[in-house]
Amino acid sequence: YQKVPAIVQVCMDEFAKHTGRAYHLFDYVGAPDAERVVVLMGSGAEAVDETVQYLLAKGEKVGVVKVRLYRPFSVEYFLNALPTTVKNIAVLDRTKEPGGIGEPLYQDVVTALSENNHVSFNTPPRVIGGRYGLASKEFNPAMILGLFDEMRKVSPKNQFTLGINDDVTHSS
């Protein structure tokens, strides 16, 4: 398993030669000096990408990391994708792990950062996690803008849900 990420990247590079479309295990889009970054995988990443483009045009220091290979999770490739200026990371999972202390991608990001504190970030980034798109609920730019706004707060909500009126645990 330790060799799989590098092998997959070689295959992605070969794919790019034939198609002109380049992919990486973790694709970063955004400001090179981003302070707020969303990490997610799947179709929701494109909606976040579009919102990032909108915010970049307004001078915001934001970005998105699109996870292309989740397992095995490559800490090295992930950390290399993040700008060293990142202060706040929001990890979005499209799953709910009842009884868990966080969703799978969130847990991997937190672990990758905590076990590799030698990586030089300007300041250690704060990580929050949440869920989106459960039961095919809508996931739109307004929700993403709200998430980027939440990330600015001194104490942003953690373990939140987007697009769902959660009247039971009040995580909306």
PDB file of C-alpha atoms in Angstrom:
ATOM      1  CA  TYR A   1       0.000   0.000   0.000  1.00  0.00           C
ATOM      2  CA  GLN A   2       2.857   2.414   0.663  1.00  0.00           C
ATOM      3  CA  LYS A   3       3.861   2.363  -3.016  1.00  0.00           C
ATOM      4  CA  VAL A   4       0.335   2.802  -4.406  1.00  0.00           C
ATOM      5  CA  PRO A   5       0.137   6.644  -4.301  1.00  0.00           C
ATOM      6  CA  ALA A   6       3.315   7.095  -6.372  1.00  0.00           C
ATOM      7  CA  ILE A   7       2.158   4.433  -8.847  1.00  0.00           C
ATOM      8  CA  VAL A   8      -1.254   6.086  -9.199  1.00  0.00           C
ATOM      9  CA  GLN A   9       0.414   9.453  -9.802  1.00  0.00           C
ATOM     10  CA  VAL A  10       2.555   7.933 -12.570  1.00  0.00           C
ATOM     11  CA  CYS A  11      -0.633   6.597 -14.178  1.00  0.00           C
ATOM     12  CA  MET A  12      -2.294  10.018 -13.828  1.00  0.00           C
ATOM     13  CA  ASP A  13       0.712  11.618 -15.509  1.00  0.00           C
ATOM     14  CA  GLU A  14       0.492   9.095 -18.364  1.00  0.00           C
ATOM     15  CA  PHE A  15      -3.217   9.832 -18.703  1.00  0.00           C
ATOM     16  CA  ALA A  16      -2.384  13.553 -19.013  1.00  0.00           C
ATOM     17  CA  LYS A  17       0.005  12.844 -21.883  1.00  0.00           C
ATOM     18  CA  HIS A  18      -2.788  11.151 -23.840  1.00  0.00           C
ATOM     19  CA  THR A  19      -5.681  13.442 -22.995  1.00  0.00           C
ATOM     20  CA  GLY A  20      -4.222  16.791 -21.998  1.00  0.00           C
ATOM     21  CA  ARG A  21      -6.143  16.616 -18.695  1.00  0.00           C
ATOM     22  CA  ALA A  22      -3.813  16.568 -15.707  1.00  0.00           C
ATOM     23  CA  TYR A  23      -4.805  15.153 -12.340  1.00  0.00           C
ATOM     24  CA  HIS A  24      -2.877  14.704  -9.116  1.00  0.00           C
ATOM     25  CA  LEU A  25      -3.589  12.769  -5.960  1.00  0.00           C
ATOM     26  CA  PHE A  26      -4.520  16.114  -4.407  1.00  0.00           C
ATOM     27  CA  ASP A  27      -5.271  19.018  -6.735  1.00  0.00           C
ATOM     28  CA  TYR A  28      -5.031  22.478  -5.201  1.00  0.00           C
ATOM     29  CA  VAL A  29      -6.878  25.393  -6.761  1.00  0.00           C
ATOM     30  CA  GLY A  30      -6.716  28.852  -5.282  1.00  0.00           C
ATOM     31  CA  ALA A  31      -4.518  31.645  -4.062  1.00  0.00           C
ATOM     32  CA  PRO A  32      -0.879  30.681  -3.556  1.00  0.00           C
ATOM     33  CA  ASP A  33      -1.099  32.459  -0.191  1.00  0.00           C
ATOM     34  CA  ALA A  34      -4.533  31.150   0.813  1.00  0.00           C
ATOM     35  CA  GLU A  35      -5.525  31.383   4.464  1.00  0.00           C
ATOM     36  CA  ARG A  36      -8.824  29.460   4.217  1.00  0.00           C
ATOM     37  CA  VAL A  37      -8.913  26.125   2.380  1.00  0.00           C
ATOM     38  CA  VAL A  38     -11.696  23.580   1.923  1.00  0.00           C
ATOM     39  CA  VAL A  39     -10.726  19.908   1.498  1.00  0.00           C
ATOM     40  CA  LEU A  40     -13.164  17.448  -0.081  1.00  0.00           C
ATOM     41  CA  MET A  41     -13.583  14.820  -2.752  1.00  0.00           C
ATOM     42  CA  GLY A  42     -16.193  13.994  -5.340  1.00  0.00           C
ATOM     43  CA  SER A  43     -18.568  16.135  -7.346  1.00  0.00           C
ATOM     44  CA  GLY A  44     -18.882  18.752  -4.614  1.00  0.00           C
ATOM     45  CA  ALA A  45     -15.283  19.770  -5.287  1.00  0.00           C
ATOM     46  CA  GLU A  46     -16.307  21.384  -8.568  1.00  0.00           C
ATOM     47  CA  ALA A  47     -18.906  23.575  -6.835  1.00  0.00           C
ATOM     48  CA  VAL A  48     -16.256  24.648  -4.311  1.00  0.00           C
ATOM     49  CA  ASP A  49     -13.803  25.307  -7.171  1.00  0.00           C
ATOM     50  CA  GLU A  50     -16.311  27.664  -8.845  1.00  0.00           C
ATOM     51  CA  THR A  51     -16.910  29.466  -5.546  1.00  0.00           C
ATOM     52  CA  VAL A  52     -13.157  29.771  -4.977  1.00  0.00           C
ATOM     53  CA  GLN A  53     -12.803  31.361  -8.437  1.00  0.00           C
ATOM     54  CA  TYR A  54     -15.533  33.867  -7.522  1.00  0.00           C
ATOM     55  CA  LEU A  55     -13.865  34.740  -4.215  1.00  0.00           C
ATOM     56  CA  LEU A  56     -10.413  34.985  -5.796  1.00  0.00           C
ATOM     57  CA  ALA A  57     -11.774  37.586  -8.214  1.00  0.00           C
ATOM     58  CA  LYS A  58     -12.865  39.577  -5.153  1.00  0.00           C
ATOM     59  CA  GLY A  59      -9.344  39.399  -3.684  1.00  0.00           C
ATOM     60  CA  GLU A  60     -10.032  36.676  -1.095  1.00  0.00           C
ATOM     61  CA  LYS A  61      -7.194  34.363  -0.013  1.00  0.00           C
ATOM     62  CA  VAL A  62      -9.003  31.052  -0.382  1.00  0.00           C
ATOM     63  CA  GLY A  63      -8.479  27.665  -1.982  1.00  0.00           C
ATOM     64  CA  VAL A  64      -9.711  24.115  -2.342  1.00  0.00           C
ATOM     65  CA  VAL A  65      -7.896  20.786  -2.213  1.00  0.00           C
ATOM     66  CA  LYS A  66      -9.637  18.191  -4.366  1.00  0.00           C
ATOM     67  CA  VAL A  67      -8.875  14.680  -3.135  1.00  0.00           C
ATOM     68  CA  ARG A  68      -8.436  12.378  -6.145  1.00  0.00           C
ATOM     69  CA  LEU A  69      -7.029   9.322  -4.317  1.00  0.00           C
ATOM     70  CA  TYR A  70      -8.486   8.760  -0.888  1.00  0.00           C
ATOM     71  CA  ARG A  71      -7.135   5.327  -0.017  1.00  0.00           C
ATOM     72  CA  PRO A  72      -4.371   4.804   0.640  1.00  0.00           C
ATOM     73  CA  PHE A  73      -4.196   8.360   1.938  1.00  0.00           C
ATOM     74  CA  SER A  74      -0.841   9.900   1.093  1.00  0.00           C
ATOM     75  CA  VAL A  75       0.153  12.307   3.848  1.00  0.00           C
ATOM     76  CA  GLU A  76       3.162  13.475   1.840  1.00  0.00           C
ATOM     77  CA  TYR A  77       1.171  14.385  -1.282  1.00  0.00           C
ATOM     78  CA  PHE A  78      -1.587  15.973   0.822  1.00  0.00           C
ATOM     79  CA  LEU A  79       0.769  18.212   2.782  1.00  0.00           C
ATOM     80  CA  ASN A  80       2.556  19.232  -0.420  1.00  0.00           C
ATOM     81  CA  ALA A  81      -0.778  20.358  -1.892  1.00  0.00           C
ATOM     82  CA  LEU A  82      -1.539  22.769   0.967  1.00  0.00           C
ATOM     83  CA  PRO A  83      -0.216  26.333   0.893  1.00  0.00           C
ATOM     84  CA  THR A  84       2.026  27.003   3.895  1.00  0.00           C
ATOM     85  CA  THR A  85      -0.040  30.126   4.589  1.00  0.00           C
ATOM     86  CA  VAL A  86      -3.236  28.206   5.396  1.00  0.00           C
ATOM     87  CA  LYS A  87      -4.730  29.156   8.764  1.00  0.00           C
ATOM     88  CA  ASN A  88      -8.146  27.498   8.575  1.00  0.00           C
ATOM     89  CA  ILE A  89      -9.122  24.238   6.913  1.00  0.00           C
ATOM     90  CA  ALA A  90     -12.679  22.977   6.521  1.00  0.00           C
ATOM     91  CA  VAL A  91     -12.978  19.315   5.595  1.00  0.00           C
ATOM     92  CA  LEU A  92     -16.213  18.226   3.963  1.00  0.00           C
ATOM     93  CA  ASP A  93     -17.344  14.609   3.948  1.00  0.00           C
ATOM     94  CA  ARG A  94     -20.371  13.283   2.123  1.00  0.00           C
ATOM     95  CA  THR A  95     -21.063  10.672   4.748  1.00  0.00           C
ATOM     96  CA  LYS A  96     -22.081  10.466   8.376  1.00  0.00           C
ATOM     97  CA  GLU A  97     -20.311   8.165  10.791  1.00  0.00           C
ATOM     98  CA  PRO A  98     -22.727   7.695  13.691  1.00  0.00           C
ATOM     99  CA  GLY A  99     -20.821   7.253  16.914  1.00  0.00           C
ATOM    100  CA  GLY A 100     -17.551   8.397  15.372  1.00  0.00           C
ATOM    101  CA  ILE A 101     -15.574  11.402  16.566  1.00  0.00           C
ATOM    102  CA  GLY A 102     -15.501  12.709  13.017  1.00  0.00           C
ATOM    103  CA  GLU A 103     -16.010  11.662   9.447  1.00  0.00           C
ATOM    104  CA  PRO A 104     -13.281   9.689   7.600  1.00  0.00           C
ATOM    105  CA  LEU A 105     -11.659  12.419   5.497  1.00  0.00           C
ATOM    106  CA  TYR A 106     -11.774  14.842   8.428  1.00  0.00           C
ATOM    107  CA  GLN A 107     -10.011  12.320  10.651  1.00  0.00           C
ATOM    108  CA  ASP A 108      -7.314  11.705   8.036  1.00  0.00           C
ATOM    109  CA  VAL A 109      -6.650  15.423   7.586  1.00  0.00           C
ATOM    110  CA  VAL A 110      -6.442  16.018  11.346  1.00  0.00           C
ATOM    111  CA  THR A 111      -4.111  13.041  11.766  1.00  0.00           C
ATOM    112  CA  ALA A 112      -1.928  14.056   8.807  1.00  0.00           C
ATOM    113  CA  LEU A 113      -1.451  17.530  10.273  1.00  0.00           C
ATOM    114  CA  SER A 114      -0.962  16.461  13.890  1.00  0.00           C
ATOM    115  CA  GLU A 115       1.515  13.674  13.141  1.00  0.00           C
ATOM    116  CA  ASN A 116       3.542  15.839  10.783  1.00  0.00           C
ATOM    117  CA  ASN A 117       3.964  19.013  12.786  1.00  0.00           C
ATOM    118  CA  HIS A 118       7.449  19.393  11.295  1.00  0.00           C
ATOM    119  CA  VAL A 119       5.814  20.693   8.101  1.00  0.00           C
ATOM    120  CA  SER A 120       6.373  24.413   8.133  1.00  0.00           C
ATOM    121  CA  PHE A 121       3.105  26.292   8.123  1.00  0.00           C
ATOM    122  CA  ASN A 122       3.222  29.955   9.031  1.00  0.00           C
ATOM    123  CA  THR A 123       0.916  28.978  11.913  1.00  0.00           C
ATOM    124  CA  PRO A 124      -0.533  25.523  12.622  1.00  0.00           C
ATOM    125  CA  PRO A 125      -3.883  25.451  10.784  1.00  0.00           C
ATOM    126  CA  ARG A 126      -7.159  25.017  12.631  1.00  0.00           C
ATOM    127  CA  VAL A 127      -9.338  22.237  11.187  1.00  0.00           C
ATOM    128  CA  ILE A 128     -13.111  21.996  11.263  1.00  0.00           C
ATOM    129  CA  GLY A 129     -15.181  19.268   9.683  1.00  0.00           C
ATOM    130  CA  GLY A 130     -18.674  18.867   8.407  1.00  0.00           C
ATOM    131  CA  ARG A 131     -21.038  16.986   6.170  1.00  0.00           C
ATOM    132  CA  TYR A 132     -22.782  17.999   2.967  1.00  0.00           C
ATOM    133  CA  GLY A 133     -25.029  16.454   0.337  1.00  0.00           C
ATOM    134  CA  LEU A 134     -26.436  13.723   2.561  1.00  0.00           C
ATOM    135  CA  ALA A 135     -29.514  12.037   1.065  1.00  0.00           C
ATOM    136  CA  SER A 136     -28.786  13.940  -2.174  1.00  0.00           C
ATOM    137  CA  LYS A 137     -29.499  17.278  -0.515  1.00  0.00           C
ATOM    138  CA  GLU A 138     -28.552  20.326  -2.512  1.00  0.00           C
ATOM    139  CA  PHE A 139     -25.025  21.722  -2.226  1.00  0.00           C
ATOM    140  CA  ASN A 140     -24.777  25.167  -3.738  1.00  0.00           C
ATOM    141  CA  PRO A 141     -22.464  28.209  -3.865  1.00  0.00           C
ATOM    142  CA  ALA A 142     -24.424  30.051  -1.156  1.00  0.00           C
ATOM    143  CA  MET A 143     -23.657  27.230   1.282  1.00  0.00           C
ATOM    144  CA  ILE A 144     -20.006  27.282   0.278  1.00  0.00           C
ATOM    145  CA  LEU A 145     -19.838  31.065   0.755  1.00  0.00           C
ATOM    146  CA  GLY A 146     -21.369  30.553   4.195  1.00  0.00           C
ATOM    147  CA  LEU A 147     -18.682  27.994   4.988  1.00  0.00           C
ATOM    148  CA  PHE A 148     -15.876  30.363   3.958  1.00  0.00           C
ATOM    149  CA  ASP A 149     -17.498  33.049   6.143  1.00  0.00           C
ATOM    150  CA  GLU A 150     -17.735  30.613   9.072  1.00  0.00           C
ATOM    151  CA  MET A 151     -14.026  29.864   8.733  1.00  0.00           C
ATOM    152  CA  ARG A 152     -13.240  33.514   9.509  1.00  0.00           C
ATOM    153  CA  LYS A 153     -14.810  33.325  12.965  1.00  0.00           C
ATOM    154  CA  VAL A 154     -12.695  33.118  16.096  1.00  0.00           C
ATOM    155  CA  SER A 155     -14.583  29.942  17.072  1.00  0.00           C
ATOM    156  CA  PRO A 156     -16.103  28.418  13.942  1.00  0.00           C
ATOM    157  CA  LYS A 157     -18.641  25.621  14.277  1.00  0.00           C
ATOM    158  CA  ASN A 158     -17.140  22.147  14.056  1.00  0.00           C
ATOM    159  CA  GLN A 159     -18.989  18.936  13.172  1.00  0.00           C
ATOM    160  CA  PHE A 160     -21.539  20.918  11.146  1.00  0.00           C
ATOM    161  CA  THR A 161     -23.940  20.032   8.362  1.00  0.00           C
ATOM    162  CA  LEU A 162     -24.566  22.018   5.184  1.00  0.00           C
ATOM    163  CA  GLY A 163     -27.907  22.029   3.386  1.00  0.00           C
ATOM    164  CA  ILE A 164     -29.783  20.139   6.068  1.00  0.00           C
ATOM    165  CA  ASN A 165     -31.996  21.724   8.720  1.00  0.00           C
ATOM    166  CA  ASP A 166     -30.739  19.648  11.647  1.00  0.00           C
ATOM    167  CA  ASP A 167     -33.330  20.253  14.350  1.00  0.00           C
ATOM    168  CA  VAL A 168     -32.156  17.273  16.403  1.00  0.00           C
ATOM    169  CA  THR A 169     -28.454  17.913  17.077  1.00  0.00           C
ATOM    170  CA  HIS A 170     -28.481  21.537  15.859  1.00  0.00           C
ATOM    171  CA  SER A 171     -25.376  21.089  13.710  1.00  0.00           C
ATOM    172  CA  SER A 172     -26.685  23.130  10.760  1.00  0.00           C
TER     173      SER A 172
END
